[in-house]
Amino acid sequence: MKKQTFMEKLEEKLMPLAAKISGNAHLQSIRDGFALAMPLLIIGSMFMLISNFPIQSWMDLLRSTEINGNTIASYFSAATNASFTIMSIFVVIGIGHAYGTRLKVDPLFSGVVSLVSWFILMPFSFEFTPEGSEEALTINGLSFDWLGSKGVFIGIISAFLAVRIYKMIVDKGLVIKMPSGVPPTVGQSFAALLPAAFVMTSFVLIKFVFTLTPWENAFNFVYSVLQLPLQHIGGSLTAMVLVYLFAHALWFLGIHGTNITDSMFMPVLYALSAENLAKVSAGQLPENIINVQFQNLFATYGGAGSTLSLLIVAVMISKSKRLKQLSRLSILPAVFGINEPVIYGLPIVLNPLLLVPFILVPTVNIIISYITMNIGLVPIPNGIIMPWTTPPVVSGFLSSNWQGALLQVVLIIIGCIIYYPFVAAVDRNNLIQEESEESVEA
């Protein structure tokens, strides 16, 4: 009996797990829901970046110059408040729409009924202590805390539960069917009437049950029992390293590892980023080192495995025709985070020569970045969401000032040092293969 190699054993263990995770309807819906909100979050973050660009004279100008009784900074804040500050609304609609699509029920009504159900559970009053007063006032209205990052997890749960109840009622045939001559839009509205009524009634009952508990409402319960512990765990260095080890092991097997891990990890990272952005908006320093920016801007450069460092080394030292051509063609896309040509063309997939640096370099990036931010050498990312194609140095400056840009340069150089002997070995193998092919042709 043939003995299995390490690579075969690794593939045997991880492939079924990856297939199960990537095919999970709930995780796919979370991923797609955040994808729907992503453009709005980026745009809102850009307005926040403009009003908080790291030049003190610029910030003072925006905050002191008034137009029609409002500062210029307040106009920029309006765009942020209409996007990032109420991010949970977009996430709930997006997840409900995506989950409804996968359950084969009307996706539009799935998104709407998810949002309504979430609002039913939400408390419509909050306590506010005026400046200079010691007595808290009860204000009737919606809290931006629940509309923002604090409402993300209860929003995810509400969307899944609402769409599942909606699907159950539809499958039982409890829908109002209109005559064939009725316009389709009207027919769809009446078809959604009874399922939506069942969903809303169910959430009213849930709301009532939570009024009998010490938490008083479902939002307090989910935030204190589920979201806070998950943010504490997910915001740790250990969690980030483990997630990246798993993601890169999947990449090595040819599976898009970050797509799988992001569907589970991104809700935590977005909540942590939103908290940082709220701190910056209030003129305070951000506190969460691990967040979306930390992952996107400091963990990897040039895509999974920080292959920008690999390509820099390859361009500098390669002698084989194959590696020389591939590296020169791939280095510009890698600057913008696109590295599929390297992953599948070099290849890195199932290439034992590159397994160690491919996993080691991102791990080193994470550890060094965390330490430098923890001791205060580099500012913690400000929570501003940037497109993942933003090149290094620029992204580091916008997120963590000049120290962040310098840190990125240092990490790219360290990555080059780690990749060097492995790239040299690949280049030697390619040279031997090319010389062998030329001799056969001769």
CSV table of C-alpha atoms in Angstrom, one decimal:
chain,number,residue,atom,x,y,z
A,1,MET,CA,0.0,0.0,0.0
A,2,LYS,CA,1.4,3.4,-1.0
A,3,LYS,CA,2.2,5.6,1.9
A,4,GLN,CA,0.5,9.1,1.8
A,5,THR,CA,2.8,12.1,1.6
A,6,PHE,CA,2.3,15.1,3.9
A,7,MET,CA,0.7,17.1,1.1
A,8,GLU,CA,-1.8,14.3,0.4
A,9,LYS,CA,-2.7,14.1,4.1
A,10,LEU,CA,-3.1,17.8,4.3
A,11,GLU,CA,-5.3,17.9,1.2
A,12,GLU,CA,-7.4,14.9,2.6
A,13,LYS,CA,-8.0,16.7,5.9
A,14,LEU,CA,-8.7,20.3,4.6
A,15,MET,CA,-10.5,19.8,1.4
A,16,PRO,CA,-13.7,18.3,2.9
A,17,LEU,CA,-13.8,21.0,5.6
A,18,ALA,CA,-13.2,23.8,3.1
A,19,ALA,CA,-15.9,22.4,0.8
A,20,LYS,CA,-18.4,22.2,3.7
A,21,ILE,CA,-17.6,25.8,4.8
A,22,SER,CA,-17.6,27.3,1.4
A,23,GLY,CA,-21.0,25.7,0.5
A,24,ASN,CA,-22.7,26.8,3.7
A,25,ALA,CA,-25.7,29.0,2.8
A,26,HIS,CA,-25.5,31.0,6.1
A,27,LEU,CA,-21.8,31.9,5.6
A,28,GLN,CA,-22.3,32.7,1.9
A,29,SER,CA,-25.2,35.0,2.8
A,30,ILE,CA,-23.1,36.8,5.4
A,31,ARG,CA,-20.3,37.3,2.9
A,32,ASP,CA,-22.7,38.6,0.2
A,33,GLY,CA,-24.5,40.8,2.7
A,34,PHE,CA,-21.3,42.6,3.7
A,35,ALA,CA,-20.4,42.8,0.0
A,36,LEU,CA,-23.6,44.8,-0.6
A,37,ALA,CA,-22.7,47.2,2.1
A,38,MET,CA,-19.0,47.5,1.1
A,39,PRO,CA,-19.3,50.3,-1.5
A,40,LEU,CA,-21.3,52.5,0.9
A,41,LEU,CA,-18.9,51.9,3.8
A,42,ILE,CA,-15.9,52.8,1.5
A,43,ILE,CA,-17.6,56.0,0.4
A,44,GLY,CA,-18.6,57.0,3.9
A,45,SER,CA,-15.1,56.3,5.1
A,46,MET,CA,-13.6,58.4,2.3
A,47,PHE,CA,-15.6,61.4,3.6
A,48,MET,CA,-14.4,60.7,7.1
A,49,LEU,CA,-10.8,60.5,5.7
A,50,ILE,CA,-11.1,63.9,4.0
A,51,SER,CA,-12.4,65.6,7.2
A,52,ASN,CA,-9.7,63.9,9.3
A,53,PHE,CA,-6.8,63.9,6.9
A,54,PRO,CA,-3.6,63.7,9.0
A,55,ILE,CA,-2.6,67.3,8.5
A,56,GLN,CA,-3.5,69.5,11.5
A,57,SER,CA,-3.9,72.7,9.6
A,58,TRP,CA,-6.3,71.1,7.2
A,59,MET,CA,-8.5,69.6,10.0
A,60,ASP,CA,-8.6,72.9,11.8
A,61,LEU,CA,-9.7,74.7,8.6
A,62,LEU,CA,-12.6,72.3,8.0
A,63,ARG,CA,-13.7,72.5,11.7
A,64,SER,CA,-13.5,76.3,11.9
A,65,THR,CA,-14.9,77.3,8.5
A,66,GLU,CA,-18.7,77.7,8.5
A,67,ILE,CA,-21.2,77.7,5.6
A,68,ASN,CA,-24.8,78.5,6.5
A,69,GLY,CA,-24.1,78.0,10.2
A,70,ASN,CA,-22.5,74.6,9.8
A,71,THR,CA,-18.8,73.7,9.6
A,72,ILE,CA,-17.4,72.1,6.5
A,73,ALA,CA,-16.5,69.1,8.6
A,74,SER,CA,-20.1,68.6,9.6
A,75,TYR,CA,-21.1,68.3,5.9
A,76,PHE,CA,-18.6,65.6,5.4
A,77,SER,CA,-19.8,63.9,8.6
A,78,ALA,CA,-23.3,63.7,7.1
A,79,ALA,CA,-22.1,61.3,4.5
A,80,THR,CA,-20.4,59.2,7.1
A,81,ASN,CA,-23.5,59.1,9.3
A,82,ALA,CA,-25.6,58.1,6.3
A,83,SER,CA,-23.4,55.1,5.5
A,84,PHE,CA,-20.9,53.8,8.1
A,85,THR,CA,-22.8,54.9,11.2
A,86,ILE,CA,-25.9,53.0,10.1
A,87,MET,CA,-24.0,50.1,8.5
A,88,SER,CA,-26.2,47.4,10.2
A,89,ILE,CA,-29.2,48.5,8.1
A,90,PHE,CA,-27.4,47.7,4.8
A,91,VAL,CA,-26.0,44.5,6.2
A,92,VAL,CA,-29.4,43.2,7.4
A,93,ILE,CA,-31.0,43.9,4.0
A,94,GLY,CA,-28.1,42.4,2.2
A,95,ILE,CA,-28.0,39.2,4.2
A,96,GLY,CA,-31.8,38.8,4.1
A,97,HIS,CA,-31.7,39.2,0.3
A,98,ALA,CA,-28.9,36.8,-0.2
A,99,TYR,CA,-30.3,34.2,2.2
A,100,GLY,CA,-33.7,34.4,0.5
A,101,THR,CA,-32.1,33.9,-2.9
A,102,ARG,CA,-30.5,30.7,-1.6
A,103,LEU,CA,-33.7,29.4,-0.1
A,104,LYS,CA,-35.5,30.2,-3.3
A,105,VAL,CA,-38.0,32.7,-1.9
A,106,ASP,CA,-38.6,36.3,-3.1
A,107,PRO,CA,-35.2,38.0,-2.3
A,108,LEU,CA,-36.6,41.5,-2.3
A,109,PHE,CA,-39.3,40.7,0.3
A,110,SER,CA,-36.7,38.6,2.2
A,111,GLY,CA,-34.5,41.6,2.6
A,112,VAL,CA,-37.4,43.9,3.6
A,113,VAL,CA,-38.9,41.5,6.1
A,114,SER,CA,-35.5,40.9,7.7
A,115,LEU,CA,-35.1,44.7,8.2
A,116,VAL,CA,-38.6,45.0,9.7
A,117,SER,CA,-38.0,42.1,12.0
A,118,TRP,CA,-34.8,43.6,13.2
A,119,PHE,CA,-36.5,46.9,13.9
A,120,ILE,CA,-39.2,45.2,15.9
A,121,LEU,CA,-36.6,43.8,18.3
A,122,MET,CA,-34.8,47.2,18.5
A,123,PRO,CA,-35.4,49.4,21.6
A,124,PHE,CA,-37.0,52.7,20.6
A,125,SER,CA,-35.6,54.7,23.5
A,126,PHE,CA,-32.2,55.2,25.1
A,127,GLU,CA,-30.6,57.1,27.9
A,128,PHE,CA,-28.7,60.3,27.3
A,129,THR,CA,-26.8,62.4,29.9
A,130,PRO,CA,-26.5,66.1,28.8
A,131,GLU,CA,-23.2,67.8,29.1
A,132,GLY,CA,-22.7,69.1,32.6
A,133,SER,CA,-25.5,67.1,34.1
A,134,GLU,CA,-25.4,64.0,36.3
A,135,GLU,CA,-28.9,62.9,35.6
A,136,ALA,CA,-29.6,60.6,32.6
A,137,LEU,CA,-32.6,61.4,30.4
A,138,THR,CA,-34.7,58.8,28.6
A,139,ILE,CA,-34.9,59.8,24.9
A,140,ASN,CA,-37.5,58.4,22.6
A,141,GLY,CA,-35.8,57.5,19.3
A,142,LEU,CA,-33.2,55.1,17.7
A,143,SER,CA,-29.7,54.9,19.0
A,144,PHE,CA,-26.9,55.2,16.5
A,145,ASP,CA,-25.1,52.5,18.6
A,146,TRP,CA,-27.7,49.9,17.6
A,147,LEU,CA,-27.9,51.1,14.0
A,148,GLY,CA,-24.1,50.8,13.7
A,149,SER,CA,-21.6,48.2,14.8
A,150,LYS,CA,-23.4,47.1,18.0
A,151,GLY,CA,-26.4,45.9,16.0
A,152,VAL,CA,-24.5,43.8,13.5
A,153,PHE,CA,-24.8,40.4,15.2
A,154,ILE,CA,-28.4,40.7,16.2
A,155,GLY,CA,-29.0,41.9,12.6
A,156,ILE,CA,-27.4,38.7,11.2
A,157,ILE,CA,-29.5,36.5,13.5
A,158,SER,CA,-32.7,38.4,12.7
A,159,ALA,CA,-32.2,38.1,9.0
A,160,PHE,CA,-31.7,34.3,9.1
A,161,LEU,CA,-34.6,33.7,11.4
A,162,ALA,CA,-37.0,36.0,9.5
A,163,VAL,CA,-36.2,34.5,6.1
A,164,ARG,CA,-36.4,31.0,7.5
A,165,ILE,CA,-39.9,31.6,9.0
A,166,TYR,CA,-40.9,33.3,5.7
A,167,LYS,CA,-39.8,30.3,3.8
A,168,MET,CA,-41.6,27.9,6.1
A,169,ILE,CA,-45.0,29.7,5.6
A,170,VAL,CA,-44.5,29.9,1.8
A,171,ASP,CA,-43.7,26.2,1.7
A,172,LYS,CA,-46.9,25.4,3.5
A,173,GLY,CA,-48.9,27.3,0.9
A,174,LEU,CA,-50.2,30.0,3.2
A,175,VAL,CA,-50.1,32.7,0.6
A,176,ILE,CA,-52.8,34.8,-1.1
A,177,LYS,CA,-52.9,33.9,-4.8
A,178,MET,CA,-54.4,36.6,-7.1
A,179,PRO,CA,-56.1,35.9,-10.5
A,180,SER,CA,-53.8,35.6,-13.5
A,181,GLY,CA,-54.9,39.0,-14.9
A,182,VAL,CA,-53.5,40.9,-11.9
A,183,PRO,CA,-50.2,42.8,-12.5
A,184,PRO,CA,-47.2,40.7,-11.3
A,185,THR,CA,-46.1,43.4,-8.8
A,186,VAL,CA,-49.5,43.4,-7.1
A,187,GLY,CA,-49.6,39.6,-7.1
A,188,GLN,CA,-46.2,39.4,-5.4
A,189,SER,CA,-47.2,41.9,-2.8
A,190,PHE,CA,-50.3,39.9,-1.8
A,191,ALA,CA,-48.3,36.7,-1.9
A,192,ALA,CA,-46.0,38.2,0.7
A,193,LEU,CA,-48.8,39.4,2.9
A,194,LEU,CA,-49.4,36.3,5.1
A,195,PRO,CA,-45.8,35.1,5.3
A,196,ALA,CA,-44.7,38.6,6.4
A,197,ALA,CA,-47.5,38.7,8.9
A,198,PHE,CA,-46.3,35.4,10.5
A,199,VAL,CA,-42.7,36.7,10.6
A,200,MET,CA,-43.7,40.0,12.3
A,201,THR,CA,-45.9,38.3,14.8
A,202,SER,CA,-43.2,35.9,15.7
A,203,PHE,CA,-40.7,38.7,16.3
A,204,VAL,CA,-43.3,40.6,18.4
A,205,LEU,CA,-43.5,37.5,20.6
A,206,ILE,CA,-39.7,37.3,20.8
A,207,LYS,CA,-39.6,41.0,21.8
A,208,PHE,CA,-42.2,40.3,24.6
A,209,VAL,CA,-40.3,37.3,25.9
A,210,PHE,CA,-37.1,39.4,26.2
A,211,THR,CA,-38.9,42.1,28.2
A,212,LEU,CA,-39.3,39.4,31.0
A,213,THR,CA,-35.5,38.8,31.1
A,214,PRO,CA,-32.7,40.8,32.9
A,215,TRP,CA,-31.5,42.0,29.4
A,216,GLU,CA,-34.9,43.7,28.7
A,217,ASN,CA,-34.5,43.4,24.9
A,218,ALA,CA,-32.8,41.1,22.4
A,219,PHE,CA,-30.3,43.7,21.4
A,220,ASN,CA,-28.8,43.8,24.9
A,221,PHE,CA,-28.8,40.0,25.1
A,222,VAL,CA,-27.0,39.3,21.8
A,223,TYR,CA,-24.5,42.2,22.3
A,224,SER,CA,-23.5,41.2,25.8
A,225,VAL,CA,-23.7,37.4,25.5
A,226,LEU,CA,-22.5,36.8,21.9
A,227,GLN,CA,-21.0,39.9,20.2
A,228,LEU,CA,-18.8,41.2,22.9
A,229,PRO,CA,-17.1,37.8,23.7
A,230,LEU,CA,-16.6,37.2,19.9
A,231,GLN,CA,-15.1,40.6,19.5
A,232,HIS,CA,-12.8,40.0,22.4
A,233,ILE,CA,-11.7,36.7,20.9
A,234,GLY,CA,-11.6,37.8,17.3
A,235,GLY,CA,-9.7,41.0,18.2
A,236,SER,CA,-6.8,39.0,19.6
A,237,LEU,CA,-3.4,38.4,18.0
A,238,THR,CA,-3.9,34.6,18.4
A,239,ALA,CA,-7.2,34.6,16.5
A,240,MET,CA,-5.8,36.6,13.6
A,241,VAL,CA,-2.8,34.3,13.3
A,242,LEU,CA,-4.9,31.2,13.4
A,243,VAL,CA,-7.4,32.5,10.8
A,244,TYR,CA,-4.5,33.4,8.4
A,245,LEU,CA,-2.8,30.0,8.9
A,246,PHE,CA,-6.1,28.3,7.9
A,247,ALA,CA,-6.8,30.7,5.0
A,248,HIS,CA,-3.3,30.2,3.5
A,249,ALA,CA,-3.4,26.5,3.9
A,250,LEU,CA,-6.5,26.6,1.8
A,251,TRP,CA,-4.9,28.9,-0.7
A,252,PHE,CA,-2.0,26.4,-1.0
A,253,LEU,CA,-4.5,23.7,-2.0
A,254,GLY,CA,-5.9,26.0,-4.7
A,255,ILE,CA,-9.0,27.2,-2.7
A,256,HIS,CA,-9.7,30.9,-2.2
A,257,GLY,CA,-9.0,30.8,1.5
A,258,THR,CA,-9.8,34.4,2.4
A,259,ASN,CA,-13.3,34.1,0.8
A,260,ILE,CA,-14.0,31.3,3.3
A,261,THR,CA,-12.5,32.8,6.4
A,262,ASP,CA,-13.9,36.3,5.7
A,263,SER,CA,-17.4,35.0,5.8
A,264,MET,CA,-16.9,34.0,9.4
A,265,PHE,CA,-14.4,36.6,10.5
A,266,MET,CA,-15.5,39.8,8.8
A,267,PRO,CA,-18.5,40.6,11.0
A,268,VAL,CA,-16.2,40.8,14.0
A,269,LEU,CA,-13.6,42.9,12.1
A,270,TYR,CA,-16.1,45.3,10.8
A,271,ALA,CA,-17.6,45.8,14.3
A,272,LEU,CA,-14.0,46.5,15.6
A,273,SER,CA,-13.3,49.0,12.8
A,274,ALA,CA,-16.6,50.8,13.4
A,275,GLU,CA,-15.7,51.3,17.0
A,276,ASN,CA,-12.3,52.8,16.0
A,277,LEU,CA,-14.0,55.1,13.5
A,278,ALA,CA,-16.5,56.3,16.2
A,279,LYS,CA,-13.5,57.0,18.5
A,280,VAL,CA,-11.8,59.0,15.7
A,281,SER,CA,-15.0,60.9,14.9
A,282,ALA,CA,-15.3,61.9,18.6
A,283,GLY,CA,-11.7,63.2,18.6
A,284,GLN,CA,-10.4,60.2,20.6
A,285,LEU,CA,-7.7,57.6,19.8
A,286,PRO,CA,-8.8,54.2,18.3
A,287,GLU,CA,-8.3,51.2,20.6
A,288,ASN,CA,-8.8,48.0,18.5
A,289,ILE,CA,-5.6,46.9,16.9
A,290,ILE,CA,-7.2,44.0,15.1
A,291,ASN,CA,-9.8,45.2,12.6
A,292,VAL,CA,-10.5,45.3,8.8
A,293,GLN,CA,-7.6,47.7,8.1
A,294,PHE,CA,-5.2,45.7,10.1
A,295,GLN,CA,-6.1,42.6,8.0
A,296,ASN,CA,-6.2,44.3,4.6
A,297,LEU,CA,-3.3,46.7,5.0
A,298,PHE,CA,-0.7,45.2,7.2
A,299,ALA,CA,-1.2,41.4,7.2
A,300,THR,CA,-0.5,40.8,3.4
A,301,TYR,CA,0.8,42.8,0.5
A,302,GLY,CA,0.2,41.9,-3.1
A,303,GLY,CA,-2.5,39.4,-2.2
A,304,ALA,CA,-2.4,36.1,-0.2
A,305,GLY,CA,1.1,35.2,1.0
A,306,SER,CA,2.3,38.8,0.7
A,307,THR,CA,3.6,37.7,-2.8
A,308,LEU,CA,4.6,41.3,-3.6
A,309,SER,CA,7.8,40.5,-1.8
A,310,LEU,CA,8.2,37.3,-3.8
A,311,LEU,CA,7.8,39.2,-7.1
A,312,ILE,CA,10.3,41.9,-6.1
A,313,VAL,CA,12.9,39.2,-5.3
A,314,ALA,CA,12.0,37.4,-8.6
A,315,VAL,CA,12.4,40.6,-10.7
A,316,MET,CA,15.8,41.3,-9.1
A,317,ILE,CA,17.4,37.8,-9.2
A,318,SER,CA,15.6,35.5,-11.7
A,319,LYS,CA,17.6,34.1,-14.5
A,320,SER,CA,15.2,31.5,-15.8
A,321,LYS,CA,13.0,32.8,-18.7
A,322,ARG,CA,9.8,31.5,-17.1
A,323,LEU,CA,10.2,33.2,-13.7
A,324,LYS,CA,11.6,36.4,-15.3
A,325,GLN,CA,8.6,36.8,-17.6
A,326,LEU,CA,6.0,35.9,-15.0
A,327,SER,CA,7.4,38.2,-12.3
A,328,ARG,CA,7.6,41.2,-14.7
A,329,LEU,CA,4.1,40.7,-15.9
A,330,SER,CA,2.7,40.1,-12.4
A,331,ILE,CA,4.4,42.7,-10.3
A,332,LEU,CA,2.1,45.7,-11.3
A,333,PRO,CA,-1.2,43.8,-10.5
A,334,ALA,CA,0.4,42.7,-7.3
A,335,VAL,CA,0.9,46.3,-6.2
A,336,PHE,CA,-2.9,46.6,-6.2
A,337,GLY,CA,-3.4,43.3,-4.4
A,338,ILE,CA,-4.1,41.0,-7.4
A,339,ASN,CA,-1.9,37.9,-7.3
A,340,GLU,CA,-3.8,35.1,-9.0
A,341,PRO,CA,-1.2,34.9,-11.8
A,342,VAL,CA,1.4,34.1,-9.2
A,343,ILE,CA,-0.7,31.7,-7.2
A,344,TYR,CA,-1.7,29.6,-10.2
A,345,GLY,CA,1.0,30.5,-12.7
A,346,LEU,CA,4.2,30.1,-10.8
A,347,PRO,CA,2.6,28.1,-9.2
A,348,ILE,CA,2.4,28.4,-5.5
A,349,VAL,CA,-0.5,26.0,-5.3
A,350,LEU,CA,0.8,22.5,-4.2
A,351,ASN,CA,4.4,23.7,-4.6
A,352,PRO,CA,6.3,22.4,-1.6
A,353,LEU,CA,9.2,24.8,-2.2
A,354,LEU,CA,7.0,27.8,-1.5
A,355,LEU,CA,4.8,26.5,1.3
A,356,VAL,CA,7.0,27.8,4.2
A,357,PRO,CA,7.4,31.4,3.1
A,358,PHE,CA,3.9,31.6,1.7
A,359,ILE,CA,2.5,30.9,5.3
A,360,LEU,CA,5.4,32.4,7.2
A,361,VAL,CA,5.5,35.9,5.7
A,362,PRO,CA,1.9,36.9,6.5
A,363,THR,CA,2.3,35.5,10.0
A,364,VAL,CA,5.5,37.6,10.6
A,365,ASN,CA,3.6,40.7,9.2
A,366,ILE,CA,0.8,40.2,11.7
A,367,ILE,CA,3.0,39.7,14.7
A,368,ILE,CA,5.3,42.6,14.0
A,369,SER,CA,2.4,45.0,13.1
A,370,TYR,CA,0.6,44.0,16.3
A,371,ILE,CA,3.6,44.5,18.5
A,372,THR,CA,4.5,47.9,17.0
A,373,MET,CA,0.9,49.2,17.4
A,374,ASN,CA,0.6,47.7,20.9
A,375,ILE,CA,3.7,49.6,22.1
A,376,GLY,CA,2.7,52.8,20.4
A,377,LEU,CA,5.4,53.0,17.6
A,378,VAL,CA,2.7,52.9,15.0
A,379,PRO,CA,-0.8,54.4,15.4
A,380,ILE,CA,-3.7,51.9,15.5
A,381,PRO,CA,-5.7,52.0,12.2
A,382,ASN,CA,-8.3,54.7,12.3
A,383,GLY,CA,-11.2,52.5,11.1
A,384,ILE,CA,-11.5,54.1,7.6
A,385,ILE,CA,-12.4,51.4,5.1
A,386,MET,CA,-10.3,51.6,1.9
A,387,PRO,CA,-10.6,49.6,-1.3
A,388,TRP,CA,-8.6,46.4,-1.0
A,389,THR,CA,-6.7,47.5,-4.2
A,390,THR,CA,-5.2,50.6,-2.4
A,391,PRO,CA,-1.4,50.1,-2.8
A,392,PRO,CA,0.9,49.8,0.2
A,393,VAL,CA,2.6,52.9,1.6
A,394,VAL,CA,-0.4,55.0,0.4
A,395,SER,CA,-2.8,52.8,2.4
A,396,GLY,CA,-0.5,52.7,5.4
A,397,PHE,CA,-0.3,56.5,5.4
A,398,LEU,CA,-4.1,57.0,5.2
A,399,SER,CA,-4.7,54.5,7.9
A,400,SER,CA,-1.8,55.1,10.4
A,401,ASN,CA,0.0,58.2,9.2
A,402,TRP,CA,3.6,58.1,8.1
A,403,GLN,CA,4.5,55.5,10.7
A,404,GLY,CA,2.0,53.1,9.0
A,405,ALA,CA,3.6,53.7,5.6
A,406,LEU,CA,7.1,53.1,7.0
A,407,LEU,CA,5.9,49.9,8.7
A,408,GLN,CA,4.6,48.6,5.4
A,409,VAL,CA,8.0,49.3,3.7
A,410,VAL,CA,9.8,47.5,6.5
A,411,LEU,CA,7.5,44.5,6.3
A,412,ILE,CA,7.9,44.3,2.5
A,413,ILE,CA,11.7,44.2,2.9
A,414,ILE,CA,11.4,41.5,5.6
A,415,GLY,CA,9.2,39.5,3.3
A,416,CYS,CA,11.8,39.8,0.5
A,417,ILE,CA,14.5,38.5,2.9
A,418,ILE,CA,12.3,35.5,3.8
A,419,TYR,CA,11.3,34.7,0.2
A,420,TYR,CA,14.8,35.1,-1.2
A,421,PRO,CA,16.3,31.6,-0.7
A,422,PHE,CA,13.0,29.9,-1.7
A,423,VAL,CA,12.7,32.0,-4.9
A,424,ALA,CA,16.3,31.3,-5.7
A,425,ALA,CA,15.6,27.6,-5.4
A,426,VAL,CA,12.6,27.8,-7.7
A,427,ASP,CA,14.7,29.8,-10.2
A,428,ARG,CA,17.4,27.1,-10.2
A,429,ASN,CA,14.9,24.4,-10.8
A,430,ASN,CA,13.4,26.3,-13.7
A,431,LEU,CA,16.9,26.8,-15.2
A,432,ILE,CA,17.6,23.1,-14.9
A,433,GLN,CA,14.3,22.3,-16.6
A,434,GLU,CA,14.8,24.9,-19.3
A,435,GLU,CA,18.3,23.6,-20.1
A,436,SER,CA,17.0,20.0,-20.2
A,437,GLU,CA,14.3,21.0,-22.6
A,438,GLU,CA,16.8,22.8,-24.8
A,439,SER,CA,19.1,19.8,-24.9
A,440,VAL,CA,16.2,17.5,-25.8
A,441,GLU,CA,15.3,19.8,-28.7
A,442,ALA,CA,18.9,20.0,-29.9
